[in-house]
Amino acid sequence: MTQSAAAGRPGERSVVAAIRDAIVRGEFVPNQRLVEADLSGQFAASRATVRAALIELTNEGLVERVQNRGARVRAVSLEEAVEISEVRMMLESLCAAKAAERVSDAEIGELKELGELMHQAVAGGDVVGYSSLNQRLHRRIREISGQRTAAQVLERLRGQSVRHQFRLAMRPGRPQVSLPEHLAIIDAICAHHPDRAAQAARDHLGSVIEALKATDAEVSPLHP
């Protein structure tokens, strides 16, 4: 029985990750019902495994359970998205500062390459590609920082506000605003300048917050 339980745990972790990724990517949209039987078939997992995964994702704030209606993707209001970004500002600045202290020569090359790819995406009008590179950059900075606790919290926060993040990324002119902000973060990290990196991250998230506040006219559900 112990062996059976041990064998089940990786499956549960895998289903948690799969559902989380689907929410983050926008495949499961806000308020969409998450039916255990459907998820069981989609992810080739038992109903018990899916149920346990939904409970964990509820604890993370990505899913909510409604009495007599089961589980659904939790919708995050614009006000809450702003609050999430305010928390992100503190944690992202910490990670940027730590990354500036720890970054290696190879990682500097990687960050500069990401910056160049982002520049090319904006110049070519590839908004979706730029959004993907944006996420890669933030994730890579978290990894380089070595701040695992902050990285875990930030990943959960990103999942909760993904709808608003995608909407913001699609806003006309937004990539042209955020590109120099991201390049400033990259430059400070590559220069091993923690204070400047932290400030650049704060400036960027401050810009995100102001841009989010300007999107409150959009209230319909988004299907990326």
Coordinates of N, CA and C in Angstrom, one line a residue:
M1 N 0.8 -1.2 0.0 CA 0.0 0.0 0.0 C 0.9 1.3 0.0
T2 N 2.0 1.2 0.7 CA 2.9 2.3 0.7 C 3.5 2.6 -0.6
Q3 N 3.8 1.5 -1.3 CA 4.3 1.6 -2.7 C 3.3 2.2 -3.6
S4 N 2.0 1.8 -3.4 CA 1.0 2.4 -4.3 C 0.8 3.9 -4.0
A5 N 0.8 4.3 -2.8 CA 0.7 5.7 -2.5 C 1.9 6.5 -3.0
A6 N 3.1 5.9 -2.9 CA 4.2 6.6 -3.4 C 4.2 6.8 -4.9
A7 N 3.6 5.7 -5.6 CA 3.5 5.8 -7.0 C 2.5 6.8 -7.5
G8 N 1.5 7.0 -6.6 CA 0.4 8.0 -7.0 C 0.8 9.4 -6.8
R9 N 1.8 9.7 -6.0 CA 2.1 11.1 -5.7 C 2.6 11.8 -7.0
P10 N 3.6 11.2 -7.8 CA 4.0 11.9 -8.9 C 2.9 12.2 -9.9
G11 N 1.9 11.3 -10.0 CA 0.8 11.5 -10.9 C 0.0 12.7 -10.5
E12 N -0.2 12.9 -9.2 CA -0.9 14.0 -8.6 C -0.2 15.3 -8.9
R13 N 1.1 15.3 -8.7 CA 1.9 16.5 -8.9 C 1.8 16.9 -10.4
S14 N 1.9 15.9 -11.3 CA 1.8 16.1 -12.7 C 0.5 16.7 -13.1
V15 N -0.6 16.3 -12.6 CA -1.9 16.8 -12.9 C -2.1 18.2 -12.4
V16 N -1.6 18.5 -11.2 CA -1.6 19.9 -10.6 C -0.8 20.8 -11.6
A17 N 0.3 20.4 -12.0 CA 1.1 21.2 -13.0 C 0.4 21.4 -14.3
A18 N -0.2 20.3 -14.8 CA -0.9 20.4 -16.1 C -2.1 21.3 -16.1
I19 N -2.9 21.3 -15.0 CA -4.0 22.2 -14.9 C -3.6 23.6 -14.7
R20 N -2.6 23.7 -13.8 CA -2.0 25.1 -13.6 C -1.5 25.7 -14.9
D21 N -0.8 25.0 -15.7 CA -0.3 25.5 -16.9 C -1.4 25.9 -17.9
A22 N -2.5 25.0 -17.9 CA -3.6 25.3 -18.8 C -4.3 26.6 -18.4
I23 N -4.3 26.9 -17.1 CA -4.9 28.1 -16.6 C -4.0 29.3 -16.9
V24 N -2.7 29.1 -16.7 CA -1.8 30.2 -17.0 C -1.7 30.6 -18.5
R25 N -1.8 29.6 -19.3 CA -1.8 29.8 -20.8 C -3.2 30.3 -21.3
G26 N -4.2 30.3 -20.5 CA -5.5 30.7 -20.9 C -6.3 29.7 -21.6
E27 N -5.9 28.4 -21.5 CA -6.7 27.4 -22.1 C -8.0 27.1 -21.3
F28 N -7.9 27.3 -20.0 CA -9.1 27.3 -19.1 C -9.3 28.8 -18.7
V29 N -10.4 29.3 -19.0 CA -10.7 30.7 -18.9 C -11.4 31.0 -17.6
P30 N -11.4 32.3 -17.1 CA -12.1 32.6 -15.8 C -13.5 32.2 -15.8
N31 N -13.9 31.6 -14.7 CA -15.3 31.1 -14.4 C -15.6 29.8 -15.2
Q32 N -14.7 29.3 -15.9 CA -15.0 28.0 -16.6 C -15.0 26.9 -15.6
R33 N -16.1 26.0 -15.7 CA -16.2 24.9 -14.8 C -15.1 23.9 -15.1
L34 N -14.6 23.3 -14.0 CA -13.6 22.2 -14.1 C -14.2 20.9 -13.7
V35 N -14.7 20.2 -14.6 CA -15.4 18.9 -14.3 C -14.4 17.8 -14.1
E36 N -14.5 17.1 -13.0 CA -13.5 16.1 -12.6 C -13.5 15.0 -13.7
A37 N -14.6 14.6 -14.2 CA -14.7 13.5 -15.2 C -14.0 13.9 -16.5
D38 N -14.2 15.2 -16.9 CA -13.5 15.7 -18.1 C -12.0 15.8 -17.9
L39 N -11.6 16.3 -16.8 CA -10.2 16.4 -16.5 C -9.5 15.1 -16.4
S40 N -10.2 14.1 -15.8 CA -9.7 12.8 -15.7 C -9.4 12.2 -17.0
G41 N -10.3 12.4 -18.0 CA -10.0 11.9 -19.3 C -8.9 12.6 -20.1
Q42 N -8.9 14.0 -19.9 CA -8.0 14.8 -20.6 C -6.5 14.5 -20.2
F43 N -6.4 14.3 -18.8 CA -5.0 14.1 -18.3 C -4.7 12.7 -17.9
A44 N -5.6 11.8 -18.3 CA -5.3 10.3 -18.1 C -5.0 10.1 -16.6
A45 N -5.9 10.6 -15.8 CA -5.6 10.5 -14.3 C -6.9 10.0 -13.7
S46 N -6.8 9.4 -12.5 CA -8.0 9.0 -11.8 C -8.8 10.2 -11.2
R47 N -10.1 10.0 -11.0 CA -10.9 11.1 -10.4 C -10.3 11.5 -9.1
A48 N -9.8 10.6 -8.3 CA -9.3 11.0 -7.0 C -8.1 11.9 -7.1
T49 N -7.2 11.6 -8.1 CA -6.0 12.4 -8.4 C -6.4 13.8 -8.8
V50 N -7.4 13.9 -9.7 CA -7.9 15.2 -10.2 C -8.5 16.0 -9.1
R51 N -9.3 15.3 -8.2 CA -9.9 16.0 -7.1 C -8.8 16.6 -6.1
A52 N -7.8 15.8 -5.9 CA -6.7 16.3 -5.0 C -6.0 17.4 -5.7
A53 N -5.8 17.4 -7.0 CA -5.2 18.5 -7.7 C -6.0 19.7 -7.6
L54 N -7.3 19.6 -7.8 CA -8.2 20.8 -7.7 C -8.2 21.4 -6.3
I55 N -8.1 20.6 -5.3 CA -8.0 21.1 -3.9 C -6.7 21.9 -3.7
E56 N -5.6 21.4 -4.3 CA -4.3 22.1 -4.1 C -4.4 23.4 -4.9
L57 N -4.9 23.4 -6.1 CA -5.0 24.6 -6.9 C -6.0 25.6 -6.3
T58 N -7.0 25.1 -5.5 CA -7.9 26.0 -4.8 C -7.0 26.8 -3.7
N59 N -6.2 26.0 -3.0 CA -5.3 26.6 -2.0 C -4.4 27.7 -2.6
E60 N -4.0 27.5 -3.9 CA -3.1 28.4 -4.6 C -3.8 29.7 -5.0
G61 N -5.2 29.6 -5.0 CA -6.0 30.7 -5.5 C -6.3 30.7 -7.0
L62 N -6.0 29.6 -7.7 CA -6.2 29.6 -9.1 C -7.6 29.0 -9.4
V63 N -8.1 28.2 -8.4 CA -9.4 27.6 -8.6 C -10.3 27.9 -7.4
E64 N -11.6 28.0 -7.6 CA -12.5 28.1 -6.5 C -13.6 27.1 -6.6
R65 N -14.1 26.7 -5.4 CA -15.2 25.7 -5.4 C -16.5 26.4 -5.0
V66 N -17.5 26.1 -5.8 CA -18.8 26.8 -5.6 C -19.8 25.7 -5.1
Q67 N -20.5 26.0 -4.0 CA -21.4 25.0 -3.4 C -22.4 24.5 -4.5
N68 N -22.5 23.2 -4.6 CA -23.4 22.5 -5.5 C -23.1 22.7 -7.0
R69 N -22.0 23.3 -7.3 CA -21.6 23.5 -8.7 C -20.2 23.1 -9.0
G70 N -19.5 22.6 -8.0 CA -18.1 22.1 -8.3 C -17.1 23.1 -8.4
A71 N -16.0 22.8 -9.1 CA -14.9 23.7 -9.2 C -14.9 24.5 -10.5
R72 N -14.3 25.7 -10.4 CA -14.2 26.5 -11.6 C -12.9 27.4 -11.5
V73 N -12.5 27.9 -12.7 CA -11.3 28.8 -12.7 C -11.7 30.1 -12.0
R74 N -10.9 30.5 -11.0 CA -11.3 31.7 -10.3 C -11.0 33.0 -11.1
A75 N -12.0 33.8 -11.2 CA -11.9 35.1 -11.9 C -11.3 36.1 -10.9
V76 N -10.3 36.8 -11.4 CA -9.6 37.8 -10.6 C -10.0 39.2 -11.1
S77 N -10.5 40.0 -10.2 CA -10.9 41.4 -10.6 C -9.7 42.3 -10.9
L78 N -10.0 43.4 -11.6 CA -8.9 44.3 -11.9 C -8.3 44.8 -10.7
E79 N -9.1 45.1 -9.7 CA -8.6 45.6 -8.4 C -7.6 44.6 -7.8
E80 N -7.9 43.3 -7.8 CA -7.1 42.3 -7.2 C -5.8 42.2 -8.1
A81 N -5.9 42.3 -9.4 CA -4.8 42.2 -10.3 C -3.8 43.3 -10.0
V82 N -4.3 44.5 -9.7 CA -3.4 45.6 -9.3 C -2.7 45.3 -8.0
E83 N -3.4 44.7 -7.0 CA -2.8 44.3 -5.7 C -1.7 43.3 -6.0
I84 N -2.0 42.3 -6.8 CA -1.0 41.3 -7.1 C 0.2 41.9 -7.7
S85 N 0.0 42.9 -8.6 CA 1.2 43.6 -9.2 C 2.0 44.4 -8.2
E86 N 1.3 44.9 -7.2 CA 2.0 45.6 -6.1 C 2.9 44.7 -5.3
V87 N 2.4 43.5 -5.1 CA 3.2 42.4 -4.4 C 4.3 42.0 -5.3
R88 N 4.0 41.8 -6.6 CA 5.1 41.4 -7.5 C 6.2 42.4 -7.6
M89 N 5.8 43.7 -7.4 CA 6.9 44.8 -7.5 C 7.9 44.5 -6.4
M90 N 7.5 44.2 -5.2 CA 8.5 44.0 -4.2 C 9.3 42.7 -4.4
L91 N 8.7 41.6 -4.8 CA 9.4 40.4 -5.0 C 10.3 40.4 -6.3
E92 N 9.7 41.0 -7.4 CA 10.5 41.1 -8.6 C 11.8 41.9 -8.4
S93 N 11.6 43.0 -7.6 CA 12.8 43.8 -7.4 C 13.9 43.1 -6.6
L94 N 13.4 42.3 -5.6 CA 14.3 41.4 -4.8 C 15.1 40.5 -5.7
C95 N 14.3 39.8 -6.6 CA 14.9 38.8 -7.5 C 15.9 39.5 -8.5
A96 N 15.5 40.7 -9.0 CA 16.4 41.4 -9.9 C 17.8 41.7 -9.2
A97 N 17.7 42.2 -7.9 CA 18.9 42.6 -7.2 C 19.7 41.3 -6.9
K98 N 19.1 40.2 -6.5 CA 19.9 39.0 -6.3 C 20.5 38.5 -7.6
A99 N 19.7 38.6 -8.7 CA 20.3 38.1 -9.9 C 21.5 38.9 -10.3
A100 N 21.5 40.2 -10.1 CA 22.6 41.1 -10.4 C 23.9 40.6 -9.6
E101 N 23.6 40.1 -8.4 CA 24.8 39.7 -7.6 C 25.3 38.3 -8.0
R102 N 24.4 37.5 -8.6 CA 24.8 36.1 -8.8 C 25.1 35.8 -10.3
V103 N 24.7 36.6 -11.2 CA 24.7 36.3 -12.6 C 26.1 35.9 -13.1
S104 N 26.1 34.9 -13.9 CA 27.4 34.4 -14.5 C 27.6 35.0 -15.9
D105 N 28.8 34.8 -16.4 CA 29.0 35.3 -17.8 C 28.1 34.7 -18.8
A106 N 27.9 33.4 -18.6 CA 27.0 32.6 -19.6 C 25.6 33.2 -19.5
E107 N 25.1 33.4 -18.2 CA 23.8 33.9 -18.0 C 23.6 35.4 -18.6
I108 N 24.7 36.1 -18.5 CA 24.7 37.5 -19.0 C 24.4 37.4 -20.6
G109 N 25.1 36.5 -21.2 CA 24.9 36.3 -22.6 C 23.5 35.9 -22.9
E110 N 22.9 35.0 -22.1 CA 21.5 34.5 -22.3 C 20.5 35.7 -22.1
L111 N 20.7 36.5 -21.1 CA 19.8 37.6 -20.9 C 19.9 38.7 -22.0
K112 N 21.1 38.9 -22.5 CA 21.3 39.9 -23.6 C 20.6 39.3 -24.8
E113 N 20.7 38.0 -25.1 CA 20.1 37.4 -26.2 C 18.6 37.6 -26.1
L114 N 18.0 37.3 -24.9 CA 16.6 37.5 -24.7 C 16.2 38.9 -25.0
G115 N 17.0 39.9 -24.6 CA 16.7 41.3 -24.8 C 16.7 41.6 -26.3
E116 N 17.6 41.0 -27.0 CA 17.6 41.3 -28.5 C 16.4 40.6 -29.2
L117 N 16.0 39.4 -28.7 CA 14.8 38.8 -29.3 C 13.6 39.6 -29.0
M118 N 13.5 40.2 -27.8 CA 12.4 41.0 -27.5 C 12.3 42.2 -28.4
H119 N 13.5 42.8 -28.6 CA 13.6 44.0 -29.5 C 13.1 43.7 -30.9
Q120 N 13.5 42.5 -31.4 CA 13.2 42.1 -32.7 C 11.7 41.8 -32.8
A121 N 11.1 41.2 -31.7 CA 9.6 40.9 -31.7 C 8.8 42.2 -31.8
V122 N 9.3 43.2 -31.0 CA 8.6 44.5 -31.0 C 8.7 45.2 -32.4
A123 N 9.9 45.2 -32.9 CA 10.1 45.8 -34.2 C 9.3 45.1 -35.3
G124 N 9.1 43.8 -35.2 CA 8.3 43.1 -36.2 C 6.9 43.0 -35.9
G125 N 6.4 43.6 -34.8 CA 5.0 43.6 -34.5 C 4.5 42.3 -34.0
D126 N 5.4 41.5 -33.5 CA 5.0 40.1 -33.0 C 4.6 40.2 -31.5
V127 N 3.4 40.6 -31.3 CA 2.9 40.9 -29.9 C 2.9 39.6 -29.1
V128 N 2.4 38.5 -29.7 CA 2.3 37.3 -29.0 C 3.7 36.8 -28.6
G129 N 4.6 36.8 -29.6 CA 6.0 36.4 -29.4 C 6.6 37.2 -28.3
Y130 N 6.4 38.5 -28.3 CA 7.0 39.4 -27.3 C 6.4 39.1 -25.9
S131 N 5.1 38.8 -25.8 CA 4.6 38.4 -24.6 C 5.2 37.1 -24.0
S132 N 5.5 36.1 -24.9 CA 6.1 34.9 -24.5 C 7.5 35.1 -24.0
L133 N 8.3 36.0 -24.7 CA 9.6 36.3 -24.3 C 9.6 37.1 -23.0
N134 N 8.7 37.9 -22.8 CA 8.5 38.7 -21.6 C 8.4 37.7 -20.4
Q135 N 7.6 36.7 -20.5 CA 7.4 35.7 -19.5 C 8.8 34.9 -19.3
R136 N 9.4 34.6 -20.4 CA 10.7 33.9 -20.3 C 11.7 34.7 -19.5
L137 N 11.8 36.0 -19.8 CA 12.8 36.8 -19.1 C 12.5 36.9 -17.6
H138 N 11.3 37.1 -17.2 CA 11.0 37.2 -15.8 C 11.3 35.9 -15.1
R139 N 10.9 34.8 -15.8 CA 11.2 33.5 -15.2 C 12.7 33.2 -15.1
R140 N 13.5 33.6 -16.1 CA 14.9 33.4 -16.0 C 15.6 34.3 -14.9
I141 N 15.1 35.5 -14.8 CA 15.6 36.3 -13.7 C 15.4 35.7 -12.3
R142 N 14.2 35.1 -12.2 CA 13.9 34.5 -10.9 C 14.8 33.3 -10.7
E143 N 15.1 32.5 -11.7 CA 15.9 31.4 -11.6 C 17.4 31.8 -11.3
I144 N 17.8 32.8 -11.9 CA 19.2 33.3 -11.7 C 19.4 33.8 -10.3
S145 N 18.3 34.4 -9.8 CA 18.3 35.0 -8.4 C 18.6 34.0 -7.3
G146 N 18.1 32.8 -7.6 CA 18.2 31.7 -6.5 C 17.2 31.9 -5.4
Q147 N 16.3 32.8 -5.5 CA 15.3 33.0 -4.5 C 14.1 32.1 -4.8
R148 N 14.2 30.9 -4.3 CA 13.2 29.9 -4.7 C 11.8 30.2 -4.1
T149 N 11.8 30.7 -2.9 CA 10.5 31.0 -2.2 C 9.8 32.1 -3.0
A150 N 10.6 33.2 -3.3 CA 10.0 34.3 -4.1 C 9.5 33.8 -5.4
A151 N 10.3 32.9 -6.1 CA 9.9 32.4 -7.4 C 8.6 31.6 -7.3
Q152 N 8.5 30.8 -6.3 CA 7.2 30.1 -6.1 C 6.0 31.0 -6.0
V153 N 6.2 32.0 -5.1 CA 5.1 32.9 -4.9 C 4.7 33.7 -6.2
L154 N 5.8 34.1 -6.9 CA 5.5 34.9 -8.1 C 4.9 34.0 -9.2
E155 N 5.2 32.8 -9.3 CA 4.6 31.9 -10.2 C 3.1 31.7 -9.9
R156 N 2.7 31.6 -8.7 CA 1.3 31.5 -8.3 C 0.6 32.8 -8.6
L157 N 1.2 33.9 -8.3 CA 0.6 35.2 -8.6 C 0.4 35.4 -10.1
R158 N 1.4 35.0 -10.9 CA 1.2 35.2 -12.3 C 0.1 34.4 -12.8
G159 N -0.1 33.2 -12.3 CA -1.3 32.4 -12.7 C -2.6 33.0 -12.4
Q160 N -2.7 33.6 -11.2 CA -3.9 34.3 -10.8 C -4.3 35.4 -11.7
S161 N -3.3 36.2 -12.2 CA -3.6 37.4 -12.9 C -3.3 37.3 -14.4
V162 N -3.2 36.0 -14.9 CA -2.8 35.8 -16.3 C -3.8 36.5 -17.3
R163 N -5.1 36.5 -17.0 CA -6.0 37.1 -18.0 C -5.7 38.6 -18.1
H164 N -5.5 39.3 -17.0 CA -5.2 40.7 -17.1 C -3.8 40.9 -17.8
Q165 N -2.9 40.1 -17.5 CA -1.5 40.2 -18.1 C -1.6 40.1 -19.6
F166 N -2.4 39.1 -20.1 CA -2.5 38.9 -21.5 C -3.2 40.1 -22.2
R167 N -4.3 40.5 -21.5 CA -5.0 41.7 -22.0 C -4.1 42.9 -22.1
L168 N -3.3 43.1 -21.1 CA -2.3 44.2 -21.1 C -1.3 44.1 -22.2
A169 N -0.8 42.9 -22.4 CA 0.2 42.6 -23.5 C -0.4 42.9 -24.9
M170 N -1.7 42.7 -25.0 CA -2.3 43.0 -26.3 C -2.7 44.4 -26.5
R171 N -2.5 45.2 -25.5 CA -2.9 46.7 -25.7 C -2.0 47.4 -26.6
P172 N -2.6 48.1 -27.6 CA -1.8 48.8 -28.6 C -0.8 49.7 -28.0
G173 N 0.5 49.6 -28.4 CA 1.5 50.5 -27.9 C 2.2 50.0 -26.6
R174 N 1.6 49.0 -25.9 CA 2.2 48.6 -24.7 C 3.6 47.9 -24.8
P175 N 3.8 47.1 -25.8 CA 5.2 46.5 -26.0 C 6.3 47.6 -26.1
Q176 N 5.9 48.7 -26.9 CA 6.9 49.7 -27.1 C 7.2 50.5 -25.8
V177 N 6.3 50.4 -24.8 CA 6.5 51.0 -23.5 C 7.4 50.1 -22.6
S178 N 7.0 48.8 -22.6 CA 7.6 47.9 -21.7 C 9.0 47.4 -22.2
L179 N 9.3 47.5 -23.5 CA 10.6 47.0 -24.0 C 11.7 47.7 -23.3
P180 N 11.8 49.1 -23.3 CA 12.9 49.7 -22.7 C 13.0 49.5 -21.2
E181 N 11.8 49.2 -20.5 CA 11.8 48.9 -19.1 C 12.5 47.6 -18.9
H182 N 12.2 46.6 -19.7 CA 12.9 45.3 -19.6 C 14.3 45.4 -19.9
L183 N 14.7 46.1 -20.9 CA 16.1 46.3 -21.3 C 16.9 46.9 -20.2
A184 N 16.3 47.9 -19.4 CA 16.9 48.5 -18.3 C 17.2 47.5 -17.2
I185 N 16.3 46.6 -17.0 CA 16.5 45.5 -16.0 C 17.6 44.6 -16.4
I186 N 17.6 44.2 -17.7 CA 18.7 43.4 -18.2 C 20.1 44.1 -18.1
D187 N 20.1 45.3 -18.5 CA 21.4 46.0 -18.4 C 21.9 46.1 -17.0
A188 N 21.1 46.4 -16.0 CA 21.5 46.5 -14.6 C 22.0 45.2 -14.1
I189 N 21.3 44.1 -14.4 CA 21.7 42.8 -13.9 C 23.0 42.4 -14.5
C190 N 23.2 42.6 -15.8 CA 24.4 42.3 -16.5 C 25.6 43.1 -16.1
A191 N 25.3 44.3 -15.5 CA 26.4 45.2 -15.0 C 26.7 44.9 -13.5
H192 N 26.0 43.8 -13.0 CA 26.2 43.5 -11.6 C 25.9 44.6 -10.6
H193 N 24.8 45.3 -10.9 CA 24.4 46.5 -10.2 C 23.1 46.2 -9.5
P194 N 23.1 45.6 -8.3 CA 21.8 45.2 -7.6 C 20.8 46.4 -7.4
D195 N 21.3 47.5 -6.9 CA 20.4 48.6 -6.6 C 19.7 49.1 -7.8
R196 N 20.4 49.2 -8.9 CA 19.9 49.7 -10.2 C 18.9 48.7 -10.8
A197 N 19.2 47.4 -10.6 CA 18.4 46.3 -11.1 C 17.0 46.3 -10.3
A198 N 17.1 46.5 -9.0 CA 15.9 46.5 -8.2 C 15.0 47.7 -8.6
Q199 N 15.7 48.9 -8.8 CA 14.9 50.1 -9.1 C 14.3 49.9 -10.5
A200 N 15.0 49.3 -11.4 CA 14.4 49.1 -12.8 C 13.2 48.2 -12.7
A201 N 13.3 47.1 -11.9 CA 12.2 46.2 -11.7 C 11.0 47.0 -11.1
R202 N 11.2 47.8 -10.1 CA 10.1 48.6 -9.5 C 9.5 49.5 -10.5
D203 N 10.4 50.2 -11.3 CA 9.8 51.1 -12.4 C 8.9 50.3 -13.3
H204 N 9.4 49.1 -13.7 CA 8.6 48.3 -14.7 C 7.3 48.0 -14.1
L205 N 7.2 47.4 -12.9 CA 6.0 47.0 -12.3 C 5.1 48.2 -12.0
G206 N 5.7 49.3 -11.7 CA 4.9 50.6 -11.5 C 4.2 50.9 -12.8
S207 N 4.9 50.8 -13.9 CA 4.3 51.0 -15.2 C 3.2 50.0 -15.5
V208 N 3.4 48.8 -15.1 CA 2.3 47.8 -15.3 C 1.1 48.1 -14.5
I209 N 1.3 48.6 -13.3 CA 0.1 48.9 -12.4 C -0.7 50.1 -13.0
E210 N 0.0 51.1 -13.5 CA -0.7 52.2 -14.1 C -1.4 51.8 -15.4
A211 N -0.8 50.9 -16.2 CA -1.4 50.4 -17.4 C -2.6 49.6 -17.1
L212 N -2.6 48.8 -16.0 CA -3.7 48.0 -15.6 C -4.9 48.8 -15.2
K213 N -4.6 49.9 -14.5 CA -5.7 50.8 -14.1 C -6.4 51.4 -15.3
A214 N -5.7 51.5 -16.4 CA -6.2 52.2 -17.6 C -7.0 51.2 -18.4
T215 N -7.1 49.9 -18.0 CA -7.8 48.9 -18.8 C -9.2 48.6 -18.2
D216 N -9.7 49.4 -17.2 CA -10.9 49.0 -16.5 C -12.1 49.1 -17.4
A217 N -12.0 49.6 -18.6 CA -13.2 49.7 -19.5 C -13.5 48.3 -20.1
E218 N -12.5 47.5 -20.1 CA -12.6 46.1 -20.7 C -13.1 45.2 -19.6
V219 N -14.3 44.7 -19.8 CA -14.9 43.8 -18.7 C -15.3 42.5 -19.2
S220 N -15.3 42.2 -20.5 CA -15.7 40.9 -21.0 C -14.6 39.9 -20.9
P221 N -15.0 38.6 -20.7 CA -14.0 37.5 -20.6 C -13.1 37.5 -21.8
L222 N -11.9 37.2 -21.5 CA -10.9 37.1 -22.6 C -10.5 35.7 -22.9
H223 N -10.5 35.4 -24.2 CA -10.1 34.0 -24.6 C -8.8 34.2 -25.4
P224 N -7.6 34.1 -24.8 CA -6.4 34.3 -25.6 C -6.2 33.3 -26.8

